[in-house]
Structures are given as C-alpha cells and as structure tokens.
Amino acid sequence: MKGVVLAAGLGTRFKSEKSKLLHPLLGKPVIWHTVNSLKRGGINDITLVISEATEEIKEHLEGVEYVYQDNPKGGTGDALLSFLKQNGDYHGYLFVINGDTPLVKPETIKNMIAFLNLTEEYEGIKPSGIVMTASIENPYGYGRVIKDDENHLVAIREEKDATEKEREIKEVNSGVYILKKDDTEKALKAIKPSKVTGELYLTEALNYLAEKGLIVKVFNASEPTEILGINTRLDLAIAESVLRIRINLEWMERGVTIHSPETVWIEPKVEIDKDVEIFPNAFLKGKTKIGKNAVIGTGSVIEDTIIEEGVTVEPYTIIKNSTIKEKAVVGPFAHVRENTIIGEGSHIGNFVEVKKCTIERDVKAKHLSYLGDATVGRGTNIGAGTVTANYDGKKKHKTNIGEQAFIGSNSLLIAPINIGSLSYIAGGSVINKDVPEGSLAVERAELKILKDKGKKKLQK
Ligand code: UD1
Ligand code: MG
C-alpha cells in the first residue's frame, strides 16, 4: 500500500514564518514523527505532498518521495489530487495521513490495515475508504463524523460548515484514511471547493462517496490522544507532553527507573538498558545510549553520547558528543563536550570542563579545571584549578599527559606540551616546556615571609 502524507499547507493558525511541520516535537520536526509512524506501521513507499512554503521538509527526511502542490491554499483534497496526477498507473489503496498528525501509533496503523483486510475477507466487500476517528472531549476545529447504524460514514462536517447540532458530535475525523485510489480520484474531480474557504476538502470527497452509496467505514483510534492535529502552539505543547509520557512509560515497562517521569525528557532515538535510574528533569537527547545500571542525575543534559554500564552522572552535568566508559563518575556541574572519551572508573568533578580529550582509566580531575585538546594517561591526578592553555590566539594545540602523573593544583600547562608519566608538577606552576618522565617541575617565585611586617603595614 502506498502512503501519502499531506504536508503542503501553510498552517496559518501556528503564526510562524516556517511551516508548523518543521517545528521541533521532542527534538525532531513534527513531520518526522508522522513519517516515522507510517514506516513503523509497515508503509514503506511514502510520498509527501509539499509546496514551496514547506520544501525545507526535504532536509529532515530520508527514503521518501515528493510531489508539489502548486497552490498550498488549495485544501487537503487539492493536495491529494497533486499526488494522484503523478501516479495515474496505480490502482490500489492509499494510506493517506495529514502531516500534522504525529501521534498516531504504528500499531494503530497496522490495525487499520488489518481492519481493511478483515472487511474484505469476512464481509466480502472492498470499501471505498476507511476513516480513522476518535471521540474527544473538545472537538472544536475537527471535522465531525456522522455515521449510520452499521458504522458506515454518512458525512464529515467541517467546523465552519457544521450546524449547531452537528457541532455537539464528539466523534471527529483524525485526518488518517485508507482510500481506494480510483474511487477517491473520481470523487475529488466531481466535488466543488468550499464556499466558505475556497478550499477543496478531502473530507468532501468522502461525503460524495457516501452519498453515492459507496462504503466508507469508520475505524476508531485506540486512544483519543493519537489523533491530535498540530494546528497551534498549544497543540504542539500538548503533543510533546503526550509523546514524552508515552516514551517514558515504554522505558519503565522495559525495566528503567524514572523518578518523576512527567519531568524527564527522552527523545525518540535514545536507547536505554535495564536498571538505569533517571532522576527528575534529566534530558536525554539525540542518539544517546545509556548502559546498564547507570545513574543519570537530576537536571543533566546528555546529547549524542554513549554512557557505559555503571556510570554515574551526578546532577546538573552537560555532556555532548562523547563517550563515558564503565563506572566513571561525571559531575556534579561538569561539562564534557566534543568527542571526549572519559576512561573506565575516572572521576570528572565539579566545575570541570573537558573538550576533545582522551582521558584514560582511573584519572581524577575532581574540581574546577579546564582540559582541552588533551590526552591524560591512566591513573593521573589533575589538581583543582589546572588549566590546559590550548589556544594561543590563533591555533589550538595539544597537551599530552602521561600515566600516574600528579598535576598540582592551579597548574597552567601551556600547549603544545608533553608531561611525561610519573612526573610531578608542583602546585601553582606555569609550565611551558616539556617535562620528561619521572621529573619534578616547580615554577614559582621564591616565597618570602617577613616577620611583623604585615602588622606594621596595617597599623600605619
Ligand atoms: C483536517 C480535516 C478535518 C480533521 C483534521 C484532523 C479537511 C478539510 N479537514 O482539518 O476534518 O478533523 O484535519 O486533524 O481535510 N495541507 C496540504 N495542502 C493544503 C491544505 C492542507 O497539504 O492545501 C496539509 C497540511 O500541511 C496539514 C494537513 O494537510 O498537514 C491538514 O491540513 P489542516 O489545515 O491542518 O487541516 P485541518 O483544518 O486541521
Ligand atoms: Mg490540522
């Protein structure tokens, strides 16, 4: 079955300079979720109907086709016609979905297709269409569904065209359909645009089919939240909450502990192993992977990062594009970024920033440091306040620190520089020459202590 996603509309109610379909919903554009659901629902041959106003969509999707709707104000019927014009030789069913309906579950899509197959098999009929509906408390803005005793569609009445009585109907059109291509095409060519809006409604084509005595079945979504259409910023915020809770519940079912799940943000591509414990207000973004028994502290933001088994991320830690190896501890208030590797069992502590570094195992840098473009060998201790001066105003340079070294507090290591294994840098030193293995390096002005001089100065 071919899939068609209607994604050419202007979305004026969203009041944005870019298409509402490109706005982020849990870290991915709205349209990505719609297409992803279709794919996971078993629809692989997907075409999006786009327009010049929405063509930026192309930058965010893979493995789909596109056709253009010339007039993005033409309406949903006109959008589908744009697809049909290009696909004259196809005569099967189409799975059609409004691009602004990102919460439809893949299982519901599969169930709807199964419903079509069962109708064919057991009732011996090939319906002209199936429309997905749900009953919702506040149906404002949606097309209301009028049906007969056999659960067949009689008509869909758009908000603007509905009578007061019809507006009381709570069952609404989701904007998700299975349509027999040839019947739908005939109907779309027969109907006229709405007198109120000038748009050609896809729903009017279904009404036409029903009027002609053809069968359009009604299929209920499994949950009313699935059919939420994103028309306003409020819809987007509601959709984000629904999706967030849905994803968090799935992880809990798979054995992840989430404290206050209503506050935790886990994006759709994140992977989490068993017995991970996640504290409130954590953000797991992009393609992050979290290994078994890891603990993710409150307020942490972790993006495109691999967190291995048994790692502890203490509260308020930011990690991006990095790998944290087994049993390492990072934070609280640490910042790890840009291709950093933190070795097994290492500790990166309070107010330590690490950028593009390879930190080997059992290293300690527990307080107030900047490590940039550096390698640090196994077992080395980086004292509080250590800074690798990696930038000379023009270029970045590397710092290499060997194994089991001791870098005293407040050391300044001016790169490019090599500090050998087992070397000892005395606290407060400014080091601008290589320090060979096993050496002690001290760079300090001589300390003078003048007895009673302080008191005298103060009493003057
Ligand atoms: C539509 C349905 C309504 C349903 C609701 C569900 C129609 C006439 N109405 O209303 O019955 O309850 O969805 O969410 O279909 N689009 C185009 N080209 C256009 C116009 C729209 O591609 O010319 C696309 C939009 O980009 C959007 C989708 O179609 O993704 C739906 O359009 P929208 O304007 O949001 O329709 P609704 O008023 O929500
Ligand atoms: Mg809509």
Coordinates of N, CA and C in Angstrom, one line a residue, residues 2-9 47-50 67-88 90 92-99 128-130 175-189 191 199-206 209:
K2 N 0.6 2.2 -0.9 CA 1.4 3.4 -1.0 C 0.9 4.4 0.1
G3 N 1.8 5.1 0.7 CA 1.5 6.1 1.7 C 1.6 7.5 1.2
V4 N 0.7 8.3 1.5 CA 0.7 9.7 1.1 C 0.6 10.6 2.3
V5 N 1.5 11.6 2.5 CA 1.5 12.5 3.6 C 1.2 13.9 3.1
L6 N 0.1 14.5 3.6 CA -0.2 15.8 3.1 C 0.6 16.9 4.0
A7 N 1.5 17.6 3.3 CA 2.4 18.4 4.0 C 2.7 19.7 3.3
A8 N 1.7 20.2 2.6 CA 2.0 21.4 1.7 C 1.4 22.7 2.3
G9 N 0.5 22.5 3.3 CA -0.3 23.6 3.8 C 0.5 24.7 4.5
T47 N 5.1 9.0 -0.2 CA 5.3 10.2 -0.9 C 4.7 11.4 0.0
L48 N 5.5 12.5 0.1 CA 4.9 13.6 0.7 C 4.5 14.7 -0.3
V49 N 3.3 15.2 -0.1 CA 2.9 16.3 -0.9 C 3.4 17.6 -0.2
I50 N 4.3 18.3 -0.8 CA 4.8 19.5 -0.2 C 4.6 20.7 -1.1
V67 N 6.0 15.1 -4.1 CA 5.3 15.8 -5.2 C 4.9 17.2 -4.7
Y68 N 4.8 18.1 -5.6 CA 4.5 19.5 -5.2 C 3.0 19.8 -5.4
Q69 N 2.4 20.5 -4.5 CA 1.1 21.1 -4.7 C 1.3 22.5 -5.1
D70 N 0.8 22.9 -6.2 CA 1.1 24.3 -6.7 C 0.5 25.4 -5.8
N71 N -0.7 25.1 -5.4 CA -1.4 26.1 -4.5 C -1.6 25.6 -3.1
P72 N -0.7 26.0 -2.2 CA -0.8 25.4 -0.8 C -2.1 25.9 -0.1
K73 N -2.9 26.7 -0.7 CA -4.2 27.1 -0.1 C -5.3 26.3 -0.8
G74 N -4.9 25.3 -1.6 CA -5.9 24.6 -2.4 C -6.8 23.7 -1.5
G75 N -6.3 23.3 -0.4 CA -7.0 22.4 0.5 C -6.5 20.9 0.5
T76 N -7.0 20.1 1.4 CA -6.5 18.7 1.5 C -6.8 17.9 0.3
G77 N -8.0 18.2 -0.3 CA -8.4 17.5 -1.5 C -7.5 17.8 -2.6
D78 N -7.2 19.1 -2.8 CA -6.3 19.5 -3.9 C -4.9 18.9 -3.7
A79 N -4.5 18.8 -2.4 CA -3.2 18.2 -2.1 C -3.1 16.8 -2.6
L80 N -4.2 16.0 -2.3 CA -4.2 14.6 -2.7 C -4.2 14.5 -4.2
L81 N -5.0 15.4 -4.8 CA -5.0 15.4 -6.3 C -3.6 15.6 -6.9
S82 N -2.8 16.5 -6.3 CA -1.4 16.7 -6.8 C -0.7 15.4 -6.8
F83 N -0.9 14.5 -5.8 CA -0.3 13.2 -5.8 C -0.8 12.3 -6.9
L84 N -2.2 12.3 -7.0 CA -2.8 11.4 -8.0 C -2.4 11.7 -9.4
K85 N -2.2 13.0 -9.7 CA -1.8 13.4 -11.1 C -0.5 12.7 -11.5
Q86 N 0.4 12.5 -10.5 CA 1.7 11.9 -10.8 C 1.7 10.4 -10.7
N87 N 0.5 9.8 -10.3 CA 0.5 8.3 -10.0 C -0.7 7.7 -10.7
G88 N -0.9 8.0 -12.0 CA -2.0 7.6 -12.7 C -2.1 6.1 -12.9
Y90 N -1.3 3.7 -10.8 CA -1.5 3.0 -9.5 C -3.0 2.9 -9.3
G92 N -4.4 0.7 -6.5 CA -4.7 0.0 -5.3 C -5.2 1.0 -4.2
Y93 N -5.0 0.6 -2.9 CA -5.4 1.5 -1.8 C -4.2 2.4 -1.5
L94 N -4.6 3.6 -0.9 CA -3.6 4.6 -0.4 C -3.8 4.7 1.1
F95 N -2.7 4.8 1.8 CA -2.8 5.2 3.2 C -2.5 6.7 3.2
V96 N -3.5 7.5 3.5 CA -3.3 9.0 3.5 C -3.3 9.5 4.9
I97 N -2.4 10.4 5.2 CA -2.3 11.0 6.6 C -2.0 12.4 6.5
N98 N -2.7 13.2 7.3 CA -2.3 14.7 7.4 C -0.9 14.7 8.1
G99 N 0.0 15.6 7.5 CA 1.3 15.7 8.1 C 1.3 16.2 9.5
S128 N -14.7 1.7 -0.2 CA -14.0 2.8 -1.0 C -13.1 3.6 0.0
G129 N -13.3 3.5 1.2 CA -12.4 4.1 2.2 C -12.7 3.7 3.6
I130 N -11.7 4.0 4.4 CA -11.8 3.9 5.9 C -11.3 5.2 6.5
G175 N -8.0 12.7 10.2 CA -7.1 13.1 9.1 C -6.3 11.9 8.7
V176 N -6.7 10.7 9.0 CA -5.9 9.5 8.6 C -6.9 8.6 7.9
Y177 N -6.6 8.2 6.7 CA -7.5 7.4 5.9 C -6.8 6.3 5.1
I178 N -7.6 5.3 4.8 CA -7.2 4.3 3.7 C -8.3 4.6 2.6
L179 N -7.8 4.9 1.4 CA -8.7 5.2 0.3 C -8.4 4.4 -0.9
K180 N -9.5 4.0 -1.5 CA -9.4 3.3 -2.8 C -9.1 4.4 -3.8
K181 N -7.9 4.2 -4.5 CA -7.4 5.3 -5.3 C -8.4 5.8 -6.4
D182 N -8.9 4.8 -7.2 CA -9.8 5.2 -8.3 C -11.1 5.9 -7.9
D183 N -11.7 5.4 -6.8 CA -13.0 6.0 -6.3 C -12.7 7.4 -5.8
T184 N -11.6 7.5 -5.1 CA -11.3 8.9 -4.5 C -11.0 9.9 -5.5
E185 N -10.3 9.5 -6.6 CA -10.0 10.4 -7.7 C -11.2 10.9 -8.3
K186 N -12.1 9.9 -8.6 CA -13.4 10.3 -9.3 C -14.1 11.4 -8.4
A187 N -14.2 11.1 -7.1 CA -14.9 11.9 -6.2 C -14.3 13.3 -6.1
L188 N -12.9 13.4 -6.0 CA -12.2 14.7 -6.0 C -12.5 15.5 -7.2
K189 N -12.7 14.8 -8.3 CA -12.9 15.5 -9.6 C -14.3 16.0 -9.7
I191 N -16.3 17.0 -6.9 CA -16.8 17.9 -5.9 C -16.3 19.3 -6.2
E199 N -11.4 26.2 -0.4 CA -10.5 25.0 -0.4 C -11.3 23.8 -0.9
L200 N -10.6 22.9 -1.6 CA -11.1 21.6 -1.9 C -10.9 20.6 -0.8
Y201 N -11.9 20.2 -0.1 CA -11.7 19.4 1.1 C -11.7 17.9 0.7
L202 N -10.7 17.2 1.2 CA -10.6 15.7 1.1 C -11.9 15.1 1.7
T203 N -12.3 15.7 2.8 CA -13.5 15.2 3.5 C -14.7 15.2 2.7
E204 N -14.8 16.2 1.8 CA -15.9 16.4 0.9 C -16.0 15.2 -0.1
A205 N -14.8 14.7 -0.5 CA -14.7 13.6 -1.4 C -15.3 12.3 -0.7
L206 N -15.0 12.2 0.6 CA -15.6 11.0 1.3 C -17.1 11.2 1.4
L209 N -18.6 10.1 -1.8 CA -18.6 8.6 -2.0 C -19.8 8.0 -1.2

